[in-house]
Short mmCIF file of C-alpha atoms in Angstrom, two decimals:
data_model
loop_
_atom_site.label_atom_id
_atom_site.label_comp_id
_atom_site.label_asym_id
_atom_site.label_seq_id
_atom_site.Cartn_x
_atom_site.Cartn_y
_atom_site.Cartn_z
CA UNK A 1149 -51.24 -93.64 -104.21
CA UNK A 1150 -50.10 -91.82 -107.02
CA UNK A 1151 -52.06 -88.62 -106.70
CA UNK A 1152 -50.11 -88.27 -103.44
CA UNK A 1153 -46.45 -88.84 -104.20
CA UNK A 1154 -45.56 -85.24 -103.53
CA UNK A 1155 -46.69 -83.21 -100.62
CA UNK A 1156 -49.32 -80.68 -101.01
CA UNK A 1157 -50.69 -78.52 -98.27
CA UNK A 1158 -54.48 -79.16 -98.96
CA UNK A 1159 -56.48 -76.25 -97.34
CA UNK A 1160 -59.87 -77.77 -97.28
CA UNK A 1161 -61.22 -81.06 -98.64
CA UNK A 1162 -64.89 -81.94 -98.43
CA UNK A 1163 -66.58 -85.00 -99.62
CA UNK A 1164 -70.42 -85.08 -99.84
CA UNK A 1165 -72.60 -87.95 -100.70
CA UNK A 1166 -76.41 -87.69 -101.51
CA UNK A 1167 -78.91 -90.69 -102.50
CA UNK A 1168 -80.09 -90.60 -105.84
CA UNK A 1169 -83.48 -92.81 -105.59
CA UNK A 1170 -83.98 -95.94 -106.38
CA UNK A 1171 -80.55 -97.17 -106.37
CA UNK A 1172 -77.68 -94.52 -106.82
CA UNK A 1173 -75.56 -92.43 -104.62
CA UNK A 1174 -73.95 -88.99 -105.79
CA UNK A 1175 -70.54 -88.54 -104.36
CA UNK A 1176 -69.02 -85.21 -104.76
CA UNK A 1177 -65.60 -83.74 -103.65
CA UNK A 1178 -64.08 -80.31 -103.21
CA UNK A 1179 -60.52 -79.82 -102.88
CA UNK A 1180 -58.58 -76.51 -102.48
CA UNK A 1181 -54.78 -75.44 -101.33
CA UNK A 1182 -52.73 -72.60 -101.85
CA UNK A 1183 -49.95 -74.03 -104.06
CA UNK A 1184 -49.39 -73.58 -107.62
CA UNK A 1185 -50.90 -76.90 -108.44
CA UNK A 1186 -54.31 -78.13 -109.37
CA UNK A 1187 -55.51 -80.68 -106.76
CA UNK A 1188 -58.19 -82.48 -109.10
CA UNK A 1189 -56.40 -85.72 -108.73
CA UNK A 1190 -56.82 -85.39 -104.99
CA UNK A 1191 -60.51 -84.68 -105.52
CA UNK A 1192 -61.27 -87.75 -107.85
CA UNK A 1193 -59.38 -89.83 -105.35
CA UNK A 1194 -61.37 -88.73 -102.25
CA UNK A 1195 -64.50 -89.63 -104.75
CA UNK A 1196 -63.23 -92.93 -105.49
CA UNK A 1197 -62.38 -94.09 -102.00
CA UNK A 1198 -65.76 -92.82 -100.85
CA UNK A 1199 -67.39 -95.03 -103.70
CA UNK A 1200 -65.40 -97.81 -102.50
CA UNK A 1201 -66.43 -97.47 -99.02
CA UNK A 1202 -70.12 -97.88 -99.93
CA UNK A 1203 -69.44 -100.41 -102.06
CA UNK A 1204 -67.91 -102.29 -99.17
CA UNK A 1205 -70.64 -101.16 -96.90
CA UNK A 1206 -73.48 -102.62 -99.46
CA UNK A 1207 -72.02 -105.49 -100.93
CA UNK A 1208 -73.85 -108.20 -98.80
CA UNK A 1209 -76.94 -106.79 -100.64
CA UNK A 1210 -75.86 -106.45 -104.04
CA UNK A 1211 -72.10 -107.32 -105.40
CA UNK A 1212 -73.40 -106.33 -108.75
CA UNK A 1213 -73.20 -102.68 -107.90
CA UNK A 1214 -71.06 -100.50 -110.37
CA UNK A 1215 -68.88 -97.47 -109.62
CA UNK A 1216 -68.94 -95.30 -112.70
CA UNK A 1217 -68.95 -91.64 -114.17
CA UNK A 1218 -66.09 -90.67 -112.07
CA UNK A 1219 -65.36 -87.38 -113.93
CA UNK A 1220 -63.83 -83.88 -113.36
CA UNK A 1221 -66.64 -81.30 -113.34
CA UNK A 1222 -64.51 -77.87 -112.48
CA UNK A 1223 -61.11 -76.97 -111.64
CA UNK A 1224 -58.82 -73.90 -111.27
CA UNK A 1225 -55.06 -73.09 -110.85
CA UNK A 1226 -51.95 -75.20 -111.99
CA UNK A 1227 -50.56 -74.98 -115.63
CA UNK A 1228 -53.52 -75.87 -117.49
CA UNK A 1229 -55.93 -73.00 -115.96
CA UNK A 1230 -59.43 -73.27 -115.53
CA UNK A 1231 -61.51 -76.39 -116.59
CA UNK A 1232 -65.35 -76.64 -116.23
CA UNK A 1233 -67.27 -79.37 -118.09
CA UNK A 1234 -69.71 -77.94 -120.81
CA UNK A 1235 -73.35 -77.70 -120.10
CA UNK A 1236 -75.47 -80.84 -120.54
CA UNK A 1237 -72.41 -82.95 -120.21
CA UNK A 1238 -73.20 -83.58 -116.46
CA UNK A 1239 -76.66 -84.44 -116.54
CA UNK A 1240 -77.83 -87.41 -114.72
CA UNK A 1241 -77.02 -90.63 -116.23
CA UNK A 1242 -79.86 -93.13 -116.89
#
């Protein structure tokens, strides 16, 4: 995977999933490191792989599932500094 092309000593990786009835799952990843770089690509990769895993487990029920709205919510560190998605932009997708 391109995001893993250089070694970064990650200090923590946490992936959470929560059902959003009737037919959705919210997946969130939190990644930290002590390096002078951001690790948003590692967090986005974690979420994407978790979503693909859920797809694989559920494809017998519905092959029409969609993986969507993978996005960065907040980050700090690295050359670009702090980023936080603006209010109202992270609301539930209908």
